[in-house]
Structure formats: C-alpha cells, structure tokens
C-alpha cells in the first residue's frame, strides 16, 4: 500500500487531462455554490437581523464622536491644556467653546452633548443647557456697541450680506461651514445657499467670514430662509469683535476697498470704545462652573472619537486625567450586579439540575403512556405565557399569598411574621427555576433516552449496588445532557429580563434590567451596549471554559 | 432425573413460572438442574422465554412462582449485585465512558480489591481473551469481535462460577461468530465455569454445549446433549427446529416394539421408529433427516419400504448436493448427498425410488 503511493509520482490526472485536484476543487465549488444559493435567503436574514445589531452594539459601546463632532475647535484647543493641573483652560479654549457651542445651540445639539457628558461628570448637563441660553448675551455686547455707538447699519442683515459677499468667491470657507454643520447635525448640507463669501473680506476678517458662512448655511438649509434678509447671529458680531481685536486688522481695513469699506473704517475709528474681547470672563459670568477644572477634564478625557469610558463605567471605573480609576463607592453598582447575575444564574442552573434530573430520569424510564403524560406536564409551561407563569408565582409567594396562608394556617409561621418570598432574590430564583426547567429536562431526557438499561444491569451483575451503578455508570453517561441543559439554562438565565423585573424587587434584579433601564429610560445606549458586550463576553468565556473542561462535542441535545 | 443430580446440582429451577402481565405465562413450569462446570444452552425461537429465564437467574426479573437455587440456596430474595453471577449481554454493555481496563477493573473495585491485585487480574483476564494490548482503549475504538472479547473478560474477571450469556454473538458476522464460539467454549472449559448460554442459532447450540435445552412457548421441549437432540428428537418441534428435516404425515397402523408401520395420507406405507406415538390409529408426523435418505438401490436395505419420488431440482453446493424431490405429495422433500466421485447427480424430471433405515425415521406427534 505505502509502496504503491510512493511509486505514484506526479499529480493525478482526471479523464479530461486536468489535474485531479483542480477538477475535484471545481466540482466541490459548484456544489458549495449551489448549497449556498439555497440557504442565501436565510443567511442574509441572519446577517441583517442578528449579526448586524450585534456589531452595531459592539460599536456603540466604544463610539464617542459626539464631543468631537459638537465641539471640534474646543477639542483641538484643549489639546495643549494640562488636565491634571489646577489651572483652568486659557482664552483660546473659551473662544473656541463659544463659537462651537453657539452653533450647537442653534442646531439644538448642545443638550445632547450635555446629557452625554453628564454620564461621566454629574452636573455638566445643566451647565450646557443654561449656557446655551446665555450665549446670545455675550455677542449682543458688541452688536449693541456697533449699532448704538458706531452706525445703525451694522444691525441690518442686507448690509452684512453685501459686505460678506464678493467676487472672487472663497468657496473653501463655505465648504468648511457646510462640513461643520453636517458633522454637527448629521444632515446633508448640500444645496444652494444664495451666498458666496468674498475672498477679500474673508482674508480681512477670517473669523467673521467663518461664522457668517455657518450662519448662511444654517439659515438657507435648516431654516430655509433667504440669507440676505436675515440678521446675522450674535456669534457673527462676536467674531467681528475678535477679528477687530487682532493686531493688524485695523491697518488692513485702512487699505480695504470692497463693499462696506467706509463702515469698517468708521468702526476702526471708534475701536478704543469697543467692549473688551474676553470670552473666558464671559463664560465665568454665565456660570462659575466653567471655571471648574473637573468639568474641563471630563470634556478633554471624553473628547477622543473612541472611548473605553463606557466599558470602564460598566465595571465601576471611570477615565480620569491620569487614566482609568475606580468610581466613588456610592456610584459602584455594575460589578455587584454582574456578580449577582452570575451567582443567581448558577443557583438557578443548579436548582434546575437538581429538580430536572429525576424528572428526566422518570421520563426516560417510565412506560410510554405515563411518560407521555409526564412529558405534557413538563411542556405545559411552554404553552402558557411567561407573564402568566410569573404572575402565578406572585400569587403563590407574596406575603398574603397561598404559601404564606398555608404556613400560617398550619401554625408554622406566625401571622405577623409572614415570610418575604417575593421581590427579592428568592422570588427570582424560584420563578426562574420554574420557567427554565424545561430547558434542562428536555436535553437531559433526550440523552437519557439513549442510555440502554442494559448498562445498569451490567453494572449490577458486576456487583455494583444501586447507588454505585447509578453514580459510576449511569450518571457519567448523562453528563452530556447535564452539560447541554446547563449551558441552555445558564445562558438564558444570565440574560433574563422579564421575570427578575416582575418578581425581583430591588435585590433580585439582573444586569439585564439595568441594560433595559439604560436603553429605555436613561438613554445611555453606549453604557447599555458596553454592559451587553461584557455579558456577551462572559457567556463566550464560560462557553470556552466549558469547552475546555467538558468538551463541547460532549454536549448532546438529542440522540 | 432431578434426584440423580441432587448432589452436584449447582443451578436449579424448581417449578418456575413467570408472567409479566398477569394474564399469560411467559415461562410455564420450568424445571432445570445444572451440575457445576456444565455448558448449557437455551435454544429456541424468539419470544420463547429464554431471556426471561436468564434474567430471573441473574436477578433482574423475579419468578412469579417457584424457586431458583444457586448452590443449593434459594436466591429469590438476593439482589442481583450480591448473586456473583457473571453476565455477557447481547450488545456487550461495555461502559462507553471507561477504558477497557477500567471496564474490567469495575467489578473488582466494587468488591474493594486492592489496586495491584486489580491490575494483575485485569491483565490476566485481558490476556486470556488475547486483548492484552487494548487496555487503554475505549470500547468505541474496538471492533465488534474485540468488544465481545472484552465483555467476556469482564464477566470472568471477578471469577464468577456461573456466567450467563444472552445471544452474545448475535451481532457478529458468520466467520467471527464461529471463531468466537470456539474461543468461548475453550475458555469455559479451561476455567471450569458453569455457563448458561442463550441463542436462537441451533448450530451454535450444537457446537458449543454439553447439553441443550430447546425452548418453545415457555417450556423446555427437550433437554439433551447435542447429538441426541439431533438424532433422537423427542417431538416434532425439536425435529423441525434442529437441523434440516423432512416430514411426512400419516396414521400409525401398527406398533411392534421398536418398529412402527405408518400409512401416509397418500396411501403409501413406511417403517418408522415410534418415539412419540403410543397406539395404532394415532395421527403422526414422521421425520427423516435429508442426509439419511438413500436413493441408490444398491445401498438400500433389504425388506424396507421404499417411496417413489420425482426429482424437482438439483442444487450443487460444493461439498454436498442438495436435491429437492416430490414425495408422497410433499414437494419440499430434501435429500443431501456427499459430493463423492461416484455420486450420481440427479437430473430434474427423473423418477427415482428412495428409502431409509427405519431407525432414522422417527414417528412423532402430529
Ligand atoms: N419486560 C417485559 N414485559 C412484558 N413482556 C415481556 C417483557 N420481556 C419479555 N416479555 C415477553 O415475554 C416473552 C418472552 O420474551 P423473552 O424472554 O425475551 O424471549 P426470548 O429471549 O426467548 O426471545 C415475549 O412474548 C415477550 O414479549
Ligand atoms: Mg432474548
């Protein structure tokens, strides 16, 4: 045999002369493609409805673009600020914050950012909300100065429009404004704006041109108004004031000849009466919390586009300026919940084994008729609604419930010392054991069914008593069933939601209840996704451990 | 007969009856005595109660009535694991989660035997079935014949004096089966153990046993050594069941000591040995083995009755010729002849005359 294969030199060739390997691969490929086409609808369905949400969840747990999308300039300016120091950021950061926040407030995005940052630093939410309202006042100072002290024409939208327009146009400024708005709102900002910023004016007053372009884009596309007829934002005045305060601007205006050159020179003439440009002071006036280093540290720490913050939060930690650190004691909750979920799921799994094993044994060993009846009893819970079953346990276990009544009637328990068996861990364990029991019994049963009675007889004929025969011979062969049932029950239990919600009270709830809370109430989807991801990882880890110990090919769901 | 064996009776069934449903008796009045060291086979068609008898002996079923004794002690109330009876199951029942050595060591462990002694005994038992090199394997990694050997070794390793085997070779192919028959017999003889062996394969029963108990319908039809069973069947069931057999039906005309005259239903008259008939006028079924039929006139005895026969079919089977005849209205009459140089090959359509020694033709119950 080996001689023959050694003699065989060169590749084998099929009847048509192509190498055998190649023609085999081709025929196998055809087969595979046909099989794939057959399952394609299901495959696509599974990919779309099952895998896509999971990957979306995984992505959400690290995604953190909101800070950098909403406050792009601020984030860039914060780069050079030392978050671990005691000094609050400088004027450049506050200036960037002013313009970023003004735009965000116009687009009503600043409260969302406040909510997001509030997960990490309590109080930021209200800071953002109140500041959003006061930002107008900051720019109004210069608007009033221009209108009242310099020239009324500075209050006219059409004048601003004419001054900011021009030939040749500076498309870059406009595109920049479109991108800024698009990132901020998530909407497309394509479309006609009816405004073309002049190259000359944007070179002269860059900040003003930038803010006016943003104003123009927003007005034309979001509000669908005519830019020339609208009065500019207060931020445009603030930008103008800032541009004026820059050294060299006054000289450049002197030699400027475009539209509004006269008015600009009039402004320069009165420049010494202009209110000072100090954004930092302005923010300090709005809310002293802007001077808090902690708030700024939180903004800086969570300004990267991807963050481990949600995951750290999910394990009771947070990102500090110096890296991950433990949360304050009173905010630690998730590790305890994870531990509780794991421990209770284990208890439920073991209860299911303890209760399910004898039932499965009976099922496998009773005569067919009675086994069928028992099987119906086992399956009965499947045919009743989960809510009904859970509510039934409420009726049974509550303090005025059936069990307490019976115990009191029997005199085992005093009437004023009725047992608390619901809205705690006990209630959750009892109800969930009941609900998950069929998932233990069915795999156990199908494995036990395949164990011939002759093994027990053989063991006894070899001298083993009933217990030894069971323990040494029958039980090891039923282990795959226990394994399959345990995996099913444990994985179902660890992610269970409804029953702990209904009968768990505060001490018997699971991590899934917390996830649901973050999904539907606190709307902290990132944290919910991180918690969900950790849950998924825990399950996979346990699966792996189980595979190492028991072997996954030892798991049998059926004969 | 029971009295004769009472001194060395090892296993005794005493008027044992068994019913599963309270309506029908699966085992009806079983009386059986085995001396120590005997190899007894229970042979019978499926459903005749063989397994039930074995299970009662092993303790997995209880006798509805009667007494089963082992070494003179009634074991009716002794649980199976205390009976010390080795057993080989039809599907071997080797524990799949244990290695071969662990399987063999199991009965020794439950007997609280020390480790070194266990290992020694396991090794000896494995060597006995020539499986010494397979101790570390799992049963699933063995062929059917190897599993069979291990099952045998496991039943023997704790030195049971009585070993029960319920169709142990049923799952093996013919060649392996024949080999294992020989092997089991050899080991049983070497160890001097008592064996109760159940099979529905008559060849197996005949080749292995000291005595064979032919079961039918919950009763032992005949209990005899193989040669006696084959050559002197006591009733037509045994004659039919053991080996190939030709039957002709008729009425007893006359019984004269060791010779009976039977008139067949077609009117022909033949001689037979009265076995299960007592008086003239009784209906009978006569039985003749195919190899005892003679058609060569020269070899036929003087004065015996002969029958006319028509050759229907000739089958060449290598070592023998098998010829189907039509005799006295029975067209399934078979004769077997040795393939010898001078043997005539009968051509279909030929008319011949057949006969036999009267002792070879048994007049049995109808
Ligand atoms: N556990 C049982 N319950 C009811 N009837 C049984 C049982 N075991 C065997 N029988 C019946 O008893 C009869 C004899 O069975 P068995 O002893 O297994 O015969 P054998 O082994 O000779 O084939 C059969 O008719 C069978 O249907
Ligand atoms: Mg049987």
XYZ file of C-alpha atoms and ligand atoms in Angstrom, chain B residues 20 26 45-53 61 167 198, ligand 1:
41
model
C -45.305 -10.155 33.065
C -44.132 -16.497 29.531
C -37.236 -19.228 18.676
C -37.559 -15.588 19.525
C -40.113 -14.926 22.250
C -39.934 -18.386 23.724
C -38.857 -17.106 27.128
C -35.110 -17.728 27.091
C -34.083 -14.231 28.097
C -36.725 -14.201 30.776
C -35.232 -17.339 32.314
C -36.744 -10.351 36.971
C -27.037 -14.188 22.485
C -28.851 -18.333 25.233
N -40.316 -6.709 30.290
C -41.314 -7.376 29.688
N -42.593 -7.009 29.890
C -43.588 -7.662 29.282
N -43.419 -8.699 28.486
C -42.167 -9.155 28.255
C -41.053 -8.498 28.846
N -39.923 -9.123 28.436
C -40.338 -10.132 27.637
N -41.675 -10.138 27.527
C -42.455 -11.102 26.763
O -42.110 -12.355 27.226
C -41.993 -13.260 26.141
C -40.647 -13.944 26.196
O -39.654 -12.991 25.974
P -38.113 -13.326 26.031
O -37.809 -13.997 27.324
O -37.382 -12.070 25.777
O -37.926 -14.330 24.838
P -36.605 -14.741 24.059
O -35.441 -14.238 24.796
O -36.677 -16.213 24.034
O -36.719 -14.175 22.704
C -42.225 -12.493 24.878
O -43.534 -12.734 24.433
C -42.086 -11.067 25.306
O -42.988 -10.269 24.579
